Coordinates of C-alpha atoms in Angstrom, one line a residue:
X223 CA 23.3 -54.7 31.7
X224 CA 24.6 -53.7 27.8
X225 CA 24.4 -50.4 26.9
X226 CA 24.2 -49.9 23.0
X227 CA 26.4 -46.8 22.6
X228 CA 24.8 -44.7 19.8
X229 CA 26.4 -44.7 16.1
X230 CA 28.8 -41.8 15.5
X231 CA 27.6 -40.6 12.1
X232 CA 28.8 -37.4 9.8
X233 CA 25.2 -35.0 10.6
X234 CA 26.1 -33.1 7.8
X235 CA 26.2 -35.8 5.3
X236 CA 23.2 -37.4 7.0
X237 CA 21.1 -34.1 6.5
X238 CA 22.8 -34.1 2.8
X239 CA 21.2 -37.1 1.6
X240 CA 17.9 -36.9 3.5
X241 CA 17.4 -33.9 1.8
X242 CA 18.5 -36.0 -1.8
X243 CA 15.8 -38.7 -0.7
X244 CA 12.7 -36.3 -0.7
X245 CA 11.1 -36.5 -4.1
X246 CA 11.3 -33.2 -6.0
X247 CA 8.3 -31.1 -5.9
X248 CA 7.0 -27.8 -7.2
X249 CA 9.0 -24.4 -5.9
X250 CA 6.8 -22.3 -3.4
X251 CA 5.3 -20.0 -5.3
X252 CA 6.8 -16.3 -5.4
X253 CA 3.9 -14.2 -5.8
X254 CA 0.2 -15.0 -6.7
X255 CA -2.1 -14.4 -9.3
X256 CA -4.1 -11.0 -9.3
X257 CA -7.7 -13.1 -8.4
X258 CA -11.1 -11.9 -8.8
X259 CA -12.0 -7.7 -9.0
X260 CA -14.4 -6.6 -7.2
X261 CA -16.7 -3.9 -8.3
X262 CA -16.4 -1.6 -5.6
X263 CA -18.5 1.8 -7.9
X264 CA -19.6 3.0 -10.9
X265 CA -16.1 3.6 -12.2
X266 CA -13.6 0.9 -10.2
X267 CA -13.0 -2.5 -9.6
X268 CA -10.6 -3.5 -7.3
X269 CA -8.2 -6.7 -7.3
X270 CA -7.4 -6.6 -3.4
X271 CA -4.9 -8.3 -1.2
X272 CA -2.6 -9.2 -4.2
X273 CA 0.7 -11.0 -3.1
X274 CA 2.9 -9.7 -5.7
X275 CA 6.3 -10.7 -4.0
X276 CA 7.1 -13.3 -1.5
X277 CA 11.0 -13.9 0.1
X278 CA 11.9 -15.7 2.8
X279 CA 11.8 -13.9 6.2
X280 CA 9.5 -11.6 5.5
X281 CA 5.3 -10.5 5.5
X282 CA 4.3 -10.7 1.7
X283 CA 4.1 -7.7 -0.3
X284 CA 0.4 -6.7 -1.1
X285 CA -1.1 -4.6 -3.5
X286 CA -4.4 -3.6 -4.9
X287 CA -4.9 -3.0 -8.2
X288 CA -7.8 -0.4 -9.1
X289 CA -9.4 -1.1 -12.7
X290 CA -11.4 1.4 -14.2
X291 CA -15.0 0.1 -15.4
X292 CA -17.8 1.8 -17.2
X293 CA -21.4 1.4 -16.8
X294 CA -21.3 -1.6 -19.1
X295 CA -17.9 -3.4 -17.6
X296 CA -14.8 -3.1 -18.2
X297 CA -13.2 0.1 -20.0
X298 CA -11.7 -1.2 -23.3
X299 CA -8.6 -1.9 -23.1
X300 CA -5.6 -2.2 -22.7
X301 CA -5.4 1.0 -20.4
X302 CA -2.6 3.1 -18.9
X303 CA -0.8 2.2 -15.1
X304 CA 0.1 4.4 -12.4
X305 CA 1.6 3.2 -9.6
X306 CA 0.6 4.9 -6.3
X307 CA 3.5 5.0 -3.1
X308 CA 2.0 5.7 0.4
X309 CA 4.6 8.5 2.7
X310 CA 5.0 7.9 5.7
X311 CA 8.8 9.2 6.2
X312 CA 9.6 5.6 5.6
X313 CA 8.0 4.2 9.5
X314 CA 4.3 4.2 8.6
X315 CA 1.8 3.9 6.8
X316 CA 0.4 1.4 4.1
X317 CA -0.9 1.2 0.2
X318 CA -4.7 2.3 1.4
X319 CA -4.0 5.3 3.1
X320 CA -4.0 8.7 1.1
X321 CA -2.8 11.8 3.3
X322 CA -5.4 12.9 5.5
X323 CA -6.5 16.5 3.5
X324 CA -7.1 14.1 0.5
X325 CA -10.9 13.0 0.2
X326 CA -11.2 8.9 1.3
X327 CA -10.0 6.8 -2.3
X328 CA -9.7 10.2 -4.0
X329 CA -6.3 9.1 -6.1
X330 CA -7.4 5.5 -6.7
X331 CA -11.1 6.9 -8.1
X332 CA -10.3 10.0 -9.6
X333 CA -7.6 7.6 -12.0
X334 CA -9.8 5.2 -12.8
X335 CA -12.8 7.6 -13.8
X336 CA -9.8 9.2 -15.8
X337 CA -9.3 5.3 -18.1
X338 CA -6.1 4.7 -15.9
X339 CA -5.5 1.8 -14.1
X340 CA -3.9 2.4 -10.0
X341 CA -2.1 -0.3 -8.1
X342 CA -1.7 1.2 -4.8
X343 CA 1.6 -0.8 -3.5
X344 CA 3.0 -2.0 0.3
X345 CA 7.0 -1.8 0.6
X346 CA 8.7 -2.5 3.5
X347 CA 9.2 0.1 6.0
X348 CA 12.5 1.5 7.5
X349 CA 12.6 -0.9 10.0
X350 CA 11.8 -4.1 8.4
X351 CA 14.8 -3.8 6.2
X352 CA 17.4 -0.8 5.1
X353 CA 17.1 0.7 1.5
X354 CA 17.1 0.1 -1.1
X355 CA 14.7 -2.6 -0.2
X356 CA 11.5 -0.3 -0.7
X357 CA 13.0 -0.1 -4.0
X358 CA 13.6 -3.3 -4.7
X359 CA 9.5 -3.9 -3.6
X360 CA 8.7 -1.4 -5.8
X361 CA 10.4 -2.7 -8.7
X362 CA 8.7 -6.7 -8.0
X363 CA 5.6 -4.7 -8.0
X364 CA 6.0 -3.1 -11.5
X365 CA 7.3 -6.3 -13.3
X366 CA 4.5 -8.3 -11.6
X367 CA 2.0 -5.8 -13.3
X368 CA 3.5 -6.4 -16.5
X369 CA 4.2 -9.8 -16.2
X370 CA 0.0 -10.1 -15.5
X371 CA -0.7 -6.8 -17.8
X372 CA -3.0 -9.1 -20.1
X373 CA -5.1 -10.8 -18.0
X374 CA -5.4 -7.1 -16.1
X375 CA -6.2 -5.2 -19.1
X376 CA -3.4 -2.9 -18.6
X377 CA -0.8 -1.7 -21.3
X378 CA 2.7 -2.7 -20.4
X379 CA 4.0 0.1 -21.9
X380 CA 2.2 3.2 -20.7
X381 CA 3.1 2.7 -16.8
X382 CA 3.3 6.0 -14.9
X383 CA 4.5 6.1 -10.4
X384 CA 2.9 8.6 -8.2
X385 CA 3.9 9.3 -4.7
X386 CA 3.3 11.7 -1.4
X387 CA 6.2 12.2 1.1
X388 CA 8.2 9.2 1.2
X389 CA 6.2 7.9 -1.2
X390 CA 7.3 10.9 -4.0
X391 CA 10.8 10.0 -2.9
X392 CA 10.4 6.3 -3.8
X393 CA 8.4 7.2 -7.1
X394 CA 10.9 9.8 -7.9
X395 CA 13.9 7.0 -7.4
X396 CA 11.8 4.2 -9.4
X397 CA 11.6 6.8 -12.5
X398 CA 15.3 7.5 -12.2
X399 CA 16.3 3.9 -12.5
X400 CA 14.7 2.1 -14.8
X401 CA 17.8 0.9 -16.6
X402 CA 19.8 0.3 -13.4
X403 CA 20.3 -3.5 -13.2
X404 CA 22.3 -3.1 -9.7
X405 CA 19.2 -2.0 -7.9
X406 CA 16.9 -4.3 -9.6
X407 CA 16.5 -6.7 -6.5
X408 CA 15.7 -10.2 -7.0
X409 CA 12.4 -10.4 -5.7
X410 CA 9.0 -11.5 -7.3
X411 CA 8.3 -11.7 -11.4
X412 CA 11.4 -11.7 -13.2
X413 CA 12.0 -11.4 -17.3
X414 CA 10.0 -7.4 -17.3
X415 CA 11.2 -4.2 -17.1
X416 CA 11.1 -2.1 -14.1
X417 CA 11.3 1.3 -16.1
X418 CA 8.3 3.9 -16.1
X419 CA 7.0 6.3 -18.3
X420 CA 6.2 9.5 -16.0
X421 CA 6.2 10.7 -12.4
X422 CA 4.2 12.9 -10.4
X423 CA 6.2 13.8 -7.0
X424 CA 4.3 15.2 -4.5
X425 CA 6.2 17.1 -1.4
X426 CA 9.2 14.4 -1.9
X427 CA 12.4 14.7 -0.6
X428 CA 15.7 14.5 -3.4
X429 CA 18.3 15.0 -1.3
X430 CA 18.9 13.3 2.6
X431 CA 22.1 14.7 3.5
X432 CA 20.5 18.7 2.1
X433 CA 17.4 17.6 5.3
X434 CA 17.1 19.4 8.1
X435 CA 16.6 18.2 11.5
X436 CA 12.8 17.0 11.5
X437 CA 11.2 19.3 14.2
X438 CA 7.9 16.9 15.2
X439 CA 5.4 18.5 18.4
X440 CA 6.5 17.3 21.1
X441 CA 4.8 13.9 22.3
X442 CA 3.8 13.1 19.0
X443 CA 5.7 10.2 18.6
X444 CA 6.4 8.7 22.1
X445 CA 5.2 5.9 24.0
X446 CA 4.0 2.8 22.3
X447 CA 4.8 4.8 18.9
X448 CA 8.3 3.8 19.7
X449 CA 8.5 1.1 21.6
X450 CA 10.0 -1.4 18.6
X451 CA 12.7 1.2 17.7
X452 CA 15.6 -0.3 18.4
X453 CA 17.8 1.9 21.4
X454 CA 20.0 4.2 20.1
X455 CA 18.4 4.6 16.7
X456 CA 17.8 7.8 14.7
X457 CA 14.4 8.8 14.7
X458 CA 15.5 10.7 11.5
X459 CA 13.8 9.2 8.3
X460 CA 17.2 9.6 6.2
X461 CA 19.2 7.7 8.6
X462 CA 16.8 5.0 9.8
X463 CA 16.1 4.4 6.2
X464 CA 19.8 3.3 5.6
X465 CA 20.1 1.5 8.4
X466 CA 20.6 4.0 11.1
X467 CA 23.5 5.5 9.5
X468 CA 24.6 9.5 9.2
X469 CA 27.3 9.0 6.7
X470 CA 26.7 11.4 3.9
X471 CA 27.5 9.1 0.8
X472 CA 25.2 6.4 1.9
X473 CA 22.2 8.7 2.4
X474 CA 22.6 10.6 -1.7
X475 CA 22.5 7.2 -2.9
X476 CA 19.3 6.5 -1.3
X477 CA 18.3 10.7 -2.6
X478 CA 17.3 11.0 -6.2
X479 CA 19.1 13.8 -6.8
X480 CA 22.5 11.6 -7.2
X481 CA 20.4 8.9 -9.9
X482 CA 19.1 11.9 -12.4
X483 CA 20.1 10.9 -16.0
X484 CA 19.3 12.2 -19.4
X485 CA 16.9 9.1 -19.8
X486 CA 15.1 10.0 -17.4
X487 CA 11.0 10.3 -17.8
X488 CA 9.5 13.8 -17.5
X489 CA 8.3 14.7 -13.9
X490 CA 5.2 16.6 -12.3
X491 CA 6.4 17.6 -8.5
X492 CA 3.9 19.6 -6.7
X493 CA 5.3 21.0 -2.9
X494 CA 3.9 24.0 -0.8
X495 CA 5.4 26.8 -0.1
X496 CA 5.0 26.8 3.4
X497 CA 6.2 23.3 4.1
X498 CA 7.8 22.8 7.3
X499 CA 8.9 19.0 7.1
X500 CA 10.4 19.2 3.4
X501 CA 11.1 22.2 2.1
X502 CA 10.5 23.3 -1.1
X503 CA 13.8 23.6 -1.7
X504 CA 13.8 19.7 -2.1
X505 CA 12.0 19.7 -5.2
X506 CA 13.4 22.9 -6.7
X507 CA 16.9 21.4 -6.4
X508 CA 15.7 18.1 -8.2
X509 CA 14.0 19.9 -11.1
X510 CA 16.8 22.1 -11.3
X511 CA 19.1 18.8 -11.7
X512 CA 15.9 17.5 -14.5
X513 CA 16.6 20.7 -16.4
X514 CA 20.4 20.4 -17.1
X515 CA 20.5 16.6 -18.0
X516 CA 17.5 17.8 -20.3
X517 CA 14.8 15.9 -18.6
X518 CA 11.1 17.6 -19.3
X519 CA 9.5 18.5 -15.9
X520 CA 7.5 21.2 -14.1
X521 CA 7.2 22.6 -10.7
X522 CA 4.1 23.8 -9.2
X523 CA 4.4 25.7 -5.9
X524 CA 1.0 25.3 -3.9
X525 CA 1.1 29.0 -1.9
X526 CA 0.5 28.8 1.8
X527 CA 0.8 25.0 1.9
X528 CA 2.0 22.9 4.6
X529 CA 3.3 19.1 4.1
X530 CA 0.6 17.2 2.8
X531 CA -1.3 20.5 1.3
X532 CA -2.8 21.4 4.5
X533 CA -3.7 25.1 4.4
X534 CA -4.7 24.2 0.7
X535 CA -7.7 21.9 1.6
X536 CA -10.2 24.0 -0.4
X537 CA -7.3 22.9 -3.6
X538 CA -7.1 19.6 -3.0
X539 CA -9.6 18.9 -6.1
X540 CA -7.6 21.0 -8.2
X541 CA -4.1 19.5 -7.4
X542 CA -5.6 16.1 -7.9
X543 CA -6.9 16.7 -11.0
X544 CA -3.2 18.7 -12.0
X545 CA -1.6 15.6 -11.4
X546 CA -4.1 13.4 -13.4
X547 CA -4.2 15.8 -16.5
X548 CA -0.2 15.1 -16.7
X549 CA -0.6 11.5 -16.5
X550 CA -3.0 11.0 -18.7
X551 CA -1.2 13.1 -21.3
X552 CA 2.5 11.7 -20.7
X553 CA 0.8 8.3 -20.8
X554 CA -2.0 8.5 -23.7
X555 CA 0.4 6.7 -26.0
X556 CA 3.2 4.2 -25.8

């Protein structure tokens, strides 16, 4: 009996020119087009489930983009952007969720009845990957927008970012690095700016290593709540958000208090006064770092609020509509 003893061959080279072989074909696509709106009320249409950034290893990044119509289509255009950031101390949520005191859509609606176009944006969570990745996501997001701002009706240059939470932490950080080319990322639509024009900051936090302990009621988050956090992590938002880390230099750069410049945009941040997961210290010390690099910005203090203006329900409208007044002003021309 012969055995045939197999050919020794160099894999690596093999694999080389197998891959040389394979005729050259068009790159996977990095992000898709917006689609078709849907008219969703008298004053919005909705462009949902846009993939506006795609990388290897991860869920795409989504979006939906809220257009404001009238009763005879489309609002003239182009119009203003504002880019709306979920909270969610960076381990939950997701783009269509407002906080739970604010009426269903409220932000999205009250926007679009306003002339402004709202893309309400996914980034990736804590867990999924360490800043400044939901900075990076937010940045795809904003170039994406402009690099499809014509076929959207939208005005590239009248884009405003407005966050709750985590989410006025990420909007704060977006507005206070528009010219920073090292956090950029390399994700989604390249060639477009990533800078904004004005931020509303709702209860964010601006500093991580200034954060108290996060005091949660007990059994809150236990259970299957937890179950994917890896053992021995922080349950802190700072830390997990970098990684798991405590150390103090990594945690201001991921704070906006360490990125203020004097070209900075101006800044809305509303907190309440009564907040017992960020204090209202948090924004005081960032508008107080605003005012002596000569950035324009105002604080409103919501009395007898807790995080997410509860205690304030019966304001809700009224804080909505303060945040929408300064956008549409800041915004009403290039």
């Amino acid at each position: 009996m012969t055995l045939i003893e197999p050919a020794v061959t160099d894999t690596a080279a093999d694999l080389n020119a197998a891959v040389q072989d394979v005729p050259a074909g068009p790159a996977f696509p990095a992000f898709d087009g917006p689609g078709v709106a849907m008219q969703v009320s008298e004053v919005s249409a909705v462009h949902r489930e846009v993939n506006y950034a795609r990388t290897v290893g991860f869920r795409p990044l989504t979006m939906d983009i809220w257009l404001p119509r009238t009763g005879r289509g489309p609002v003239p255009g182009p119009v203003p952007l504002v880019l709306w950031v979920h909270g969610g101390a960076f381990q939950l949520g997701d783009r269509r969720e407002l906080p739970p005191t604010f009426p269903a859509d409220s932000v999205f609606s009250r926007l679009n009845a306003a002339g402004i176009a709202c893309a309400t944006v996914d980034y990736r969570l804590a867990l999924e990957a360490p800043f400044p990745a939901q900075l990076h996501d937010l940045k795809a997001a904003v170039r994406y927008l402009r690099a499809h701002a014509q076929e959207l009706g939208i005005d590239p240059e009248r884009f405003g970012a407005w966050g709750e939470s985590a989410g006025g932490h990420l909007a704060a950080l977006l507005g206070l690095t528009g010219d920073r080319d090292d956090l950029e990322g390399g994700l989604g639509a390249q060639g477009h700016s990533s800078a904004i024009s004005a931020v509303v900051d709702f209860y964010g936090v601006s500093s991580l290593p200034l954060m108290p302990p996060m005091q949660l009621p007990a059994g809150l988050l236990t259970g299957p709540m937890v179950a994917g956090v890896p053992a021995g992590m922080s349950m802190e938002p700072g830390p997990m958000l970098i990684g798991g880390s405590s150390d103090p230099d990594l945690l201001a750069a991921a704070s906006p208090l360490g990125h203020v410049s004097a070209g900075a945009p101006p800044f809305l941040l509303i907190h309440g006064d009564s907040d017992a997961l960020v204090p209202l210290s948090q924004s005081e010390l960032l508008a107080q770092a605003l005012s002596a690099a000569g950035v324009r910005n105002d604080v409103v203090v919501i009395e007898g609020a807790d995080h997410c203006f509860f205690g304030a329900e019966d304001r809700i409208d009224s804080i909505l509509d303060t945040a929408i007044t300064f956008l549409s002003n800041e915004l009403s021309q290039p």
